[in-house]
CSV table of C-alpha atoms and ligand atoms in Angstrom, one decimal:
chain,number,residue,atom,x,y,z
A,1,GLY,CA,14.9,-5.4,-15.1
A,2,VAL,CA,12.2,-7.7,-15.7
A,3,GLY,CA,11.2,-11.2,-14.0
A,4,PHE,CA,9.6,-13.2,-12.4
A,5,TYR,CA,8.7,-11.5,-9.0
A,6,GLN,CA,10.6,-12.5,-5.6
A,7,VAL,CA,7.5,-12.5,-2.8
A,8,ASN,CA,6.6,-12.9,1.7
A,9,GLN,CA,5.7,-16.7,1.7
A,10,LYS,CA,6.6,-19.7,3.0
A,11,ASN,CA,5.1,-23.0,3.0
A,12,GLY,CA,2.9,-21.0,0.1
A,13,GLN,CA,1.7,-18.7,1.5
A,14,ARG,CA,2.2,-15.3,2.5
A,15,HIS,CA,4.3,-14.9,5.1
A,16,SER,CA,3.6,-11.7,6.8
A,17,THR,CA,5.0,-9.1,9.3
A,18,ALA,CA,2.8,-11.1,12.4
A,19,THR,CA,3.8,-14.5,11.5
A,20,ALA,CA,7.5,-13.4,10.5
A,21,TYR,CA,8.8,-11.2,13.3
A,22,LEU,CA,5.7,-11.2,16.7
A,23,LYS,CA,5.2,-15.4,16.1
A,24,PRO,CA,8.6,-15.9,16.9
A,25,CYS,CA,8.5,-14.1,20.2
A,26,CYS,CA,5.0,-14.3,21.3
A,27,ASP,CA,6.5,-15.9,24.7
A,28,ARG,CA,8.9,-12.9,25.9
A,29,LEU,CA,7.5,-11.7,28.7
A,30,ASN,CA,8.5,-8.2,28.1
A,31,LEU,CA,6.1,-9.0,25.3
A,32,THR,CA,2.6,-7.7,25.7
A,33,ILE,CA,0.2,-7.5,22.4
A,34,CYS,CA,-3.3,-6.2,23.2
A,35,THR,CA,-6.0,-7.2,20.1
A,36,SER,CA,-9.4,-5.7,19.6
A,37,THR,CA,-7.8,-2.8,20.5
A,38,GLN,CA,-7.7,1.1,19.3
A,39,VAL,CA,-5.4,3.6,20.8
A,40,THR,CA,-7.5,6.6,20.8
A,41,SER,CA,-5.5,9.2,22.0
A,42,LEU,CA,-1.0,9.6,22.7
A,43,LEU,CA,-0.9,11.0,26.5
A,44,TRP,CA,1.3,14.1,27.0
A,45,GLU,CA,2.8,15.9,30.3
A,46,GLY,CA,4.4,19.2,29.0
A,47,ASN,CA,5.6,18.1,25.2
A,48,ARG,CA,6.7,15.0,26.0
A,49,ILE,CA,4.1,11.6,25.0
A,50,VAL,CA,4.3,9.7,28.2
A,51,GLY,CA,1.6,6.7,27.2
A,52,VAL,CA,-1.3,5.7,25.6
A,53,GLU,CA,-5.6,6.3,25.5
A,54,TYR,CA,-6.6,3.1,24.2
A,55,ILE,CA,-10.4,0.9,24.3
A,56,GLN,CA,-10.5,-2.5,24.5
A,57,ASP,CA,-13.1,-4.8,22.4
A,58,GLY,CA,-15.2,-1.3,22.3
A,59,GLY,CA,-15.9,-1.2,25.5
A,60,LEU,CA,-13.2,-0.1,28.6
A,61,THR,CA,-11.3,2.7,28.2
A,62,ASN,CA,-7.8,2.0,29.9
A,63,ARG,CA,-4.2,4.1,29.9
A,64,ILE,CA,-0.5,3.1,29.2
A,65,LYS,CA,2.7,5.1,30.9
A,66,VAL,CA,5.9,4.2,28.6
A,67,ALA,CA,8.8,4.0,30.4
A,68,ARG,CA,10.9,6.2,27.4
A,69,GLU,CA,9.0,6.5,24.2
A,70,VAL,CA,5.6,5.7,22.5
A,71,ILE,CA,6.2,4.2,18.4
A,72,LEU,CA,3.6,4.9,16.7
A,73,CYS,CA,2.7,2.2,13.8
A,74,GLY,CA,-0.5,2.8,13.0
A,75,GLY,CA,-0.2,2.9,8.5
A,76,ALA,CA,-0.5,5.7,6.5
A,77,ILE,CA,-4.2,6.6,7.1
A,78,ASN,CA,-4.6,6.2,11.5
A,79,SER,CA,-1.3,7.4,12.2
A,80,PRO,CA,-1.8,10.8,10.8
A,81,GLN,CA,-4.8,10.6,11.9
A,82,LEU,CA,-3.3,9.6,15.4
A,83,LEU,CA,-1.6,12.6,15.3
A,84,MET,CA,-3.9,15.4,14.7
A,85,LEU,CA,-6.4,13.5,17.7
A,86,SER,CA,-3.9,13.9,19.6
A,87,GLY,CA,-3.7,17.4,19.2
A,88,ILE,CA,-0.5,17.6,16.7
A,89,GLY,CA,-1.1,18.8,12.9
A,90,PRO,CA,-2.2,21.2,11.4
A,91,ALA,CA,-3.2,24.1,13.1
A,92,GLU,CA,-6.1,25.5,11.4
A,93,HIS,CA,-7.8,22.2,10.5
A,94,LEU,CA,-7.6,21.1,14.5
A,95,LYS,CA,-9.0,24.5,15.7
A,96,ALA,CA,-11.9,23.8,13.5
A,97,LEU,CA,-12.6,20.8,15.0
A,98,GLY,CA,-12.1,21.8,18.3
A,99,ILE,CA,-9.0,19.6,19.3
A,100,PRO,CA,-6.5,21.8,21.1
A,101,VAL,CA,-2.9,22.4,19.3
A,102,ILE,CA,-0.4,21.1,21.3
A,103,VAL,CA,1.6,21.2,18.2
A,104,ASP,CA,1.3,22.4,14.9
A,105,LEU,CA,2.8,20.4,11.8
A,106,PRO,CA,0.8,21.8,8.7
A,107,GLY,CA,2.3,18.2,6.9
A,108,VAL,CA,0.2,15.9,9.5
A,109,GLY,CA,-1.7,14.1,7.1
A,110,GLN,CA,-0.5,16.0,3.8
A,111,ASN,CA,1.5,14.2,1.0
A,112,LEU,CA,-0.6,11.5,0.5
A,113,GLN,CA,0.7,9.5,-2.5
A,114,ASP,CA,-0.4,5.7,-4.7
A,115,HIS,CA,0.4,3.6,-6.5
A,116,LEU,CA,-1.8,3.2,-9.1
A,117,LEU,CA,-2.7,0.7,-12.0
A,118,ALA,CA,-3.9,0.4,-15.4
A,119,GLY,CA,-4.3,-2.8,-17.8
A,120,VAL,CA,-4.8,-4.9,-20.6
A,121,ILE,CA,-7.7,-8.0,-20.4
A,122,TYR,CA,-6.5,-10.7,-23.0
A,123,GLU,CA,-8.3,-14.4,-24.3
A,124,CYS,CA,-6.3,-16.7,-23.6
A,125,THR,CA,-6.2,-20.2,-26.6
A,126,GLN,CA,-5.4,-22.6,-24.3
A,127,PRO,CA,-6.7,-23.4,-21.0
A,128,LEU,CA,-3.6,-23.0,-19.1
A,129,SER,CA,-4.7,-19.5,-16.8
A,130,LEU,CA,-5.3,-19.6,-13.5
A,131,ASP,CA,-9.4,-18.9,-14.2
A,132,LYS,CA,-10.1,-22.4,-13.1
A,133,ALA,CA,-7.8,-22.9,-10.5
A,134,ASN,CA,-10.2,-22.6,-7.6
A,135,ASN,CA,-10.6,-26.3,-8.2
A,136,ILE,CA,-10.9,-29.8,-5.6
A,137,GLY,CA,-7.6,-30.6,-6.9
A,138,ASN,CA,-5.4,-28.0,-6.9
A,139,PHE,CA,-7.1,-27.5,-3.2
A,140,LEU,CA,-6.2,-30.9,-2.4
A,141,LYS,CA,-2.8,-30.1,-3.6
A,142,TYR,CA,-2.5,-26.9,-1.2
A,143,LEU,CA,-3.5,-28.8,1.5
A,144,LEU,CA,-2.0,-31.7,1.8
A,145,PHE,CA,1.8,-30.5,-0.2
A,146,LYS,CA,1.4,-26.6,0.5
A,147,GLN,CA,1.9,-26.6,-3.4
A,148,GLY,CA,0.2,-25.6,-6.9
A,149,PRO,CA,-1.7,-23.1,-8.6
A,150,LEU,CA,-3.2,-21.3,-5.5
A,151,THR,CA,0.3,-20.9,-4.2
A,152,SER,CA,0.5,-18.0,-6.9
A,153,ASN,CA,0.7,-15.0,-5.6
A,154,ILE,CA,-0.9,-13.3,-9.1
A,155,ALA,CA,1.6,-10.9,-11.0
A,156,GLU,CA,3.7,-13.2,-11.1
A,157,ALA,CA,5.9,-11.5,-13.3
A,158,GLY,CA,7.1,-8.7,-14.3
A,159,GLY,CA,9.1,-5.3,-15.0
A,160,PHE,CA,10.1,-2.0,-14.8
A,161,VAL,CA,10.6,0.2,-17.7
A,162,LYS,CA,11.3,3.9,-18.3
A,163,THR,CA,8.7,6.1,-20.6
A,164,ARG,CA,11.0,8.5,-21.4
A,165,PRO,CA,15.5,7.9,-21.6
A,166,ASP,CA,15.7,10.8,-20.3
A,167,LEU,CA,14.6,9.7,-16.8
A,168,ALA,CA,17.0,8.2,-13.9
A,169,THR,CA,14.4,5.5,-13.1
A,170,PRO,CA,12.0,3.8,-14.5
A,171,ASP,CA,8.5,5.6,-13.5
A,172,LEU,CA,6.5,2.4,-15.1
A,173,GLN,CA,5.9,-1.2,-13.3
A,174,PHE,CA,4.3,-3.9,-15.3
A,175,LEU,CA,2.4,-7.3,-13.3
A,176,PHE,CA,1.6,-9.4,-15.4
A,177,ALA,CA,-1.5,-11.7,-14.0
A,178,PRO,CA,-1.9,-15.6,-15.9
A,179,LEU,CA,-6.0,-15.0,-15.4
A,180,TYR,CA,-8.7,-12.8,-15.5
A,181,PHE,CA,-8.0,-9.4,-13.5
A,182,GLN,CA,-9.7,-6.8,-12.9
A,183,ASN,CA,-11.8,-4.6,-9.8
A,184,HIS,CA,-9.5,-6.4,-7.6
A,185,GLY,CA,-10.4,-9.3,-8.3
A,186,PHE,CA,-13.1,-9.0,-7.7
A,187,ASN,CA,-15.1,-9.6,-11.5
A,188,ARG,CA,-15.4,-12.8,-12.7
A,189,ARG,CA,-15.8,-14.6,-16.2
A,190,GLU,CA,-16.2,-17.5,-17.7
A,191,GLY,CA,-12.8,-18.5,-20.1
A,192,PHE,CA,-9.1,-18.1,-19.5
A,193,TYR,CA,-8.0,-14.7,-19.5
A,194,PHE,CA,-4.3,-12.7,-18.5
A,195,SER,CA,-3.6,-9.4,-18.0
A,196,LEU,CA,-1.0,-7.1,-17.6
A,197,GLY,CA,-1.0,-3.7,-15.6
A,198,ALA,CA,0.9,-0.4,-15.8
A,199,THR,CA,1.6,1.1,-11.9
A,200,LEU,CA,1.9,4.4,-12.4
A,201,LEU,CA,5.4,4.5,-9.5
A,202,HIS,CA,5.7,7.9,-9.4
A,203,PRO,CA,2.7,10.3,-9.6
A,204,GLN,CA,2.6,13.8,-9.4
A,205,SER,CA,-0.9,14.1,-7.7
A,206,ARG,CA,-0.9,14.1,-3.7
A,207,GLY,CA,-3.8,13.5,-1.7
A,208,TYR,CA,-4.3,14.2,2.2
A,209,ILE,CA,-5.9,12.5,5.3
A,210,SER,CA,-7.7,14.9,7.8
A,211,LEU,CA,-10.3,14.2,10.6
A,212,ARG,CA,-13.5,13.8,9.8
A,213,SER,CA,-14.7,14.5,13.8
A,214,PRO,CA,-12.7,14.4,17.3
A,215,GLN,CA,-14.2,11.7,18.2
A,216,PRO,CA,-11.3,8.3,17.4
A,217,LEU,CA,-13.6,6.1,16.8
A,218,VAL,CA,-15.4,8.1,13.5
A,219,GLN,CA,-12.9,7.3,10.3
A,220,PRO,CA,-10.7,9.8,9.2
A,221,VAL,CA,-11.4,11.5,5.1
A,222,ILE,CA,-9.4,10.1,2.6
A,223,GLU,CA,-9.1,12.5,0.0
A,224,PRO,CA,-6.1,9.7,-2.8
A,225,ASN,CA,-6.5,12.7,-5.2
A,226,TYR,CA,-5.7,10.0,-8.1
A,227,LEU,CA,-4.9,11.4,-11.5
A,228,ALA,CA,-5.0,15.1,-10.6
A,229,SER,CA,-2.0,15.7,-12.0
A,230,GLU,CA,-2.4,15.0,-16.2
A,231,ALA,CA,1.0,14.0,-16.4
A,232,ASP,CA,0.3,11.2,-14.6
A,233,CYS,CA,-2.7,10.9,-16.4
A,234,GLU,CA,0.0,10.9,-20.4
A,235,CYS,CA,1.8,7.4,-18.0
A,236,LEU,CA,-0.6,5.3,-17.8
A,237,LEU,CA,-1.8,6.3,-20.8
A,238,THR,CA,1.5,5.2,-22.2
A,239,GLY,CA,1.7,2.4,-19.3
A,240,VAL,CA,-1.6,0.7,-22.0
A,241,GLU,CA,0.0,1.8,-25.0
A,242,MET,CA,3.4,-0.3,-23.9
A,243,SER,CA,0.9,-3.6,-22.7
A,244,ARG,CA,-0.7,-3.5,-25.8
A,245,GLN,CA,2.1,-3.3,-27.3
A,246,LEU,CA,4.1,-6.3,-25.6
A,247,ILE,CA,1.6,-8.8,-26.1
A,248,GLN,CA,2.4,-8.3,-29.5
A,249,ALA,CA,5.5,-9.6,-28.5
A,250,SER,CA,5.7,-13.6,-31.3
A,251,ALA,CA,6.2,-15.5,-27.5
A,252,PHE,CA,2.4,-14.8,-27.2
A,253,ASN,CA,1.3,-15.7,-30.4
A,254,GLN,CA,0.7,-19.0,-28.9
A,255,PHE,CA,-1.8,-18.0,-25.9
A,256,ARG,CA,-3.1,-14.5,-27.4
A,257,GLY,CA,-6.5,-14.3,-28.2
A,258,LYS,CA,-8.8,-11.5,-28.1
A,259,GLU,CA,-8.1,-8.0,-26.6
A,260,ILE,CA,-11.2,-7.6,-23.4
A,261,PHE,CA,-9.9,-4.8,-22.2
A,262,PRO,CA,-9.8,-1.7,-22.8
A,263,GLY,CA,-10.9,-3.6,-26.6
A,264,SER,CA,-10.5,-3.2,-30.4
A,265,GLY,CA,-12.8,-0.1,-30.4
A,266,VAL,CA,-10.9,2.1,-27.8
A,267,GLU,CA,-7.3,3.0,-29.8
A,268,LYS,CA,-8.2,6.5,-29.8
A,269,LYS,CA,-6.2,9.0,-27.0
A,270,GLU,CA,-8.9,10.9,-25.5
A,271,ASP,CA,-11.6,7.1,-25.5
A,272,ILE,CA,-8.3,5.2,-23.7
A,273,VAL,CA,-7.5,8.2,-20.7
A,274,ASP,CA,-11.4,7.4,-20.6
A,275,TYR,CA,-10.9,3.9,-20.2
A,276,ILE,CA,-7.9,4.4,-17.9
A,277,ARG,CA,-10.4,7.1,-15.9
A,278,ASP,CA,-13.1,4.6,-15.4
A,279,THR,CA,-11.0,0.8,-14.2
A,280,VAL,CA,-7.8,2.6,-12.6
A,281,GLU,CA,-6.9,0.5,-9.4
A,282,THR,CA,-5.0,1.0,-6.3
A,283,LEU,CA,-2.4,-1.6,-5.5
A,284,TYR,CA,-2.8,-0.4,-1.7
A,285,HIS,CA,0.1,1.3,-0.8
A,286,PRO,CA,-0.2,4.6,0.5
A,287,VAL,CA,2.4,6.5,2.5
A,288,GLY,CA,3.1,9.5,2.5
A,289,THR,CA,1.6,11.4,5.2
A,290,CYS,CA,3.6,11.5,8.1
A,291,LYS,CA,6.6,12.4,6.0
A,292,MET,CA,10.7,11.8,6.7
A,293,GLY,CA,12.7,15.6,6.4
A,294,ASN,CA,13.8,19.1,7.8
A,295,ASP,CA,11.3,21.2,5.5
A,296,SER,CA,7.4,22.7,7.1
A,297,MET,CA,6.0,20.1,5.7
A,298,ALA,CA,8.2,18.0,7.2
A,299,VAL,CA,7.1,15.4,10.5
A,300,VAL,CA,9.3,13.7,11.6
A,301,ASN,CA,13.8,14.2,11.8
A,302,SER,CA,16.0,11.5,10.1
A,303,ARG,CA,15.3,9.7,13.6
A,304,LEU,CA,11.6,9.0,12.9
A,305,GLN,CA,10.9,11.0,16.2
A,306,VAL,CA,8.3,13.4,15.6
A,307,HIS,CA,9.2,17.5,15.3
A,308,GLY,CA,8.3,19.6,18.0
A,309,VAL,CA,7.6,16.6,20.6
A,310,GLN,CA,10.1,14.3,22.6
A,311,GLY,CA,9.4,10.6,23.0
A,312,LEU,CA,7.4,10.0,20.1
A,313,ARG,CA,9.0,7.7,16.5
A,314,VAL,CA,6.4,7.0,13.8
A,315,VAL,CA,7.4,3.8,12.1
A,316,ASP,CA,5.4,3.2,9.4
A,317,ALA,CA,4.9,3.3,6.0
A,318,SER,CA,4.0,6.9,6.3
A,319,ILE,CA,7.1,8.8,6.9
A,320,MET,CA,8.6,8.1,3.2
A,321,PRO,CA,9.0,11.3,1.2
A,322,THR,CA,8.1,9.9,-2.0
A,323,ILE,CA,7.3,7.0,-2.8
A,324,VAL,CA,9.0,4.5,-3.7
A,325,SER,CA,10.0,2.3,-6.9
A,326,GLY,CA,8.2,-0.6,-5.6
A,327,ASN,CA,5.4,-2.7,-3.7
A,328,THR,CA,5.6,-1.5,-0.5
A,329,ASN,CA,6.0,-4.1,2.2
A,330,ALA,CA,9.5,-4.5,2.1
A,331,ALA,CA,10.4,-1.1,1.8
A,332,THR,CA,8.5,-0.8,5.0
A,333,ILE,CA,9.5,-3.9,6.5
A,334,MET,CA,12.6,-2.1,5.7
A,335,ILE,CA,11.7,1.5,7.5
A,336,ALA,CA,10.7,-1.1,10.4
A,337,GLU,CA,14.5,-2.9,10.7
A,338,LYS,CA,16.2,1.0,10.3
A,339,ALA,CA,13.6,2.2,13.6
A,340,ALA,CA,15.0,-1.1,15.9
A,341,ASP,CA,18.7,-0.6,14.9
A,342,LEU,CA,17.8,4.0,15.7
A,343,ILE,CA,15.7,3.2,18.9
A,344,VAL,CA,18.9,-0.3,20.2
A,345,ALA,CA,21.3,2.2,19.8
A,346,THR,CA,19.0,5.4,22.1
A,347,CYS,CA,18.7,3.4,25.0
A,348,GLN,CA,22.2,1.3,25.0
B,1,FAD,C1,-5.0,-5.8,-0.1
B,1,FAD,C2,-3.3,-5.5,1.0
B,1,FAD,C3,-2.7,-6.0,-0.5
B,1,FAD,C4,-1.4,-5.9,-0.3
B,1,FAD,N1,-1.3,-6.5,-1.3
B,1,FAD,C5,0.9,-6.1,-1.2
B,1,FAD,C6,1.8,-6.9,-2.1
B,1,FAD,O1,1.7,-8.1,-2.4
B,1,FAD,N2,2.9,-6.3,-1.8
B,1,FAD,C7,3.5,-5.2,-1.0
B,1,FAD,O2,4.9,-5.0,-1.3
B,1,FAD,N3,2.6,-4.6,-0.2
B,1,FAD,C8,0.8,-5.1,-0.6
B,1,FAD,N4,0.1,-3.8,0.3
B,1,FAD,C9,0.7,-2.6,1.5
B,1,FAD,C10,1.5,-3.1,2.4
B,1,FAD,O3,0.6,-3.7,3.7
B,1,FAD,C11,2.3,-1.8,3.1
B,1,FAD,O4,2.8,-1.5,2.2
B,1,FAD,C12,2.2,-2.6,4.4
B,1,FAD,O5,1.3,-2.8,5.2
B,1,FAD,C13,2.4,-0.7,5.0
B,1,FAD,O6,2.8,-1.1,6.5
B,1,FAD,P1,2.5,-0.3,8.1
B,1,FAD,O7,3.0,-0.8,8.9
B,1,FAD,O8,2.9,1.4,7.4
B,1,FAD,O9,0.9,-0.4,8.2
B,1,FAD,P2,-0.6,-1.3,8.2
B,1,FAD,O10,0.5,-3.0,7.7
B,1,FAD,O11,-1.0,-0.9,7.5
B,1,FAD,O12,0.4,-1.4,10.0
B,1,FAD,C14,-0.8,-0.7,10.5
B,1,FAD,C15,-1.3,-1.4,11.5
B,1,FAD,O13,-1.6,-0.9,13.0
B,1,FAD,C16,-2.8,-0.8,13.0
B,1,FAD,N5,-3.7,0.9,13.7
B,1,FAD,C17,-3.8,1.3,13.0
B,1,FAD,N6,-4.1,2.1,13.9
B,1,FAD,C18,-5.1,1.7,15.1
B,1,FAD,C19,-5.0,2.4,15.6
B,1,FAD,N7,-5.5,3.4,16.9
B,1,FAD,N8,-5.2,1.1,17.2
B,1,FAD,C20,-4.8,0.1,17.2
B,1,FAD,N9,-4.1,-0.4,16.2
B,1,FAD,C21,-3.8,0.9,15.3
B,1,FAD,C22,-4.0,-1.4,11.9
B,1,FAD,O14,-4.5,-2.4,12.4
B,1,FAD,C23,-2.8,-2.6,11.4
B,1,FAD,O15,-2.4,-4.1,12.0
B,1,FAD,C24,-0.9,-4.5,0.2
B,1,FAD,C25,-1.7,-3.8,0.8
B,1,FAD,C26,-3.4,-4.4,0.7
B,1,FAD,C27,-4.2,-3.6,2.2
């Protein structure tokens, strides 16, 4: 389908899970929130996880023991990192870093998938776009009434399409932004523009997360392997071609100016592929590094419990076996909602 996107927004602002779920519960006696705190390892007793060790404010190391289980929700980068630091992961990799292997799970950190966007940008012939929305009038409108252009989620409209009729589900998601959008919005340009981007929904390429060091404060290696598969490139190529076609629709006649990117000189397939490889950007949707399943590369079972370990679940985007056909935030919230039901059921 095609239309305006639904957003997680309240009073003109992005409504995060912290404000929607945590803030209303802050006063509960059975909830303690530790900020500026990094969990550095999981604590073992036999094959059971019984707590976590953490560093607070970059200084003191502390431990917390749990009565029932630990729920790990560090996201697709840090959940596999913490599992590996704690001896759960690919045995050879852990041994090479001198980490004692407690459970050999080769899938930890593997299967990394993400959504990539490649787009086109056109001049807008009317002074309507958001390029100049950043002004005092709009700022006051936002501040006083939580309304106006500054409440925009930028990618306001879009749609899902199949690039081949034989596909079971769409493989491209279009995002229309009424402004110049390139390099995550960091590149600016004087004037008025609009952008249309195609997102590769089901990448064939797989990346991985691995440890650089057994030290928990050292960032892990993130190897996304973007566009390693030619099929991914082909799909985005179709996406850029379709974007160009869509913008030739008569509805754009009164707004369409010069094509800025890829630009009129970029017509041959190999030139468009070069353009895609140069400008493609992540939508920040990493998933899959602690995938759910029963095969040899699975990390958690259908109750999100880590295979071969007692007292430990992973509840975040890392458990998706394959990336969802759309933005990942709502899907991750649904994983957490399902996990809450599973946990409550275990306690009853
Ligand atoms: C810039 C950006 C824009 C995005 N925009 C959208 C969007 O518009 N729509 C959409 O659907 N999705 C969007 N996403 C994706 C969406 O935010 C993620 O899919 C979602 O947040 C994943 O949730 P998660 O719980 O798996 O991980 P996260 O939200 O990353 O949560 C993991 C948490 O664990 C904490 N953590 C990690 N390691 C440790 C540790 N060792 N100790 C203590 N805490 C730790 C982290 O600080 C973090 O708070 C965006 C992501 C980014 C980065």
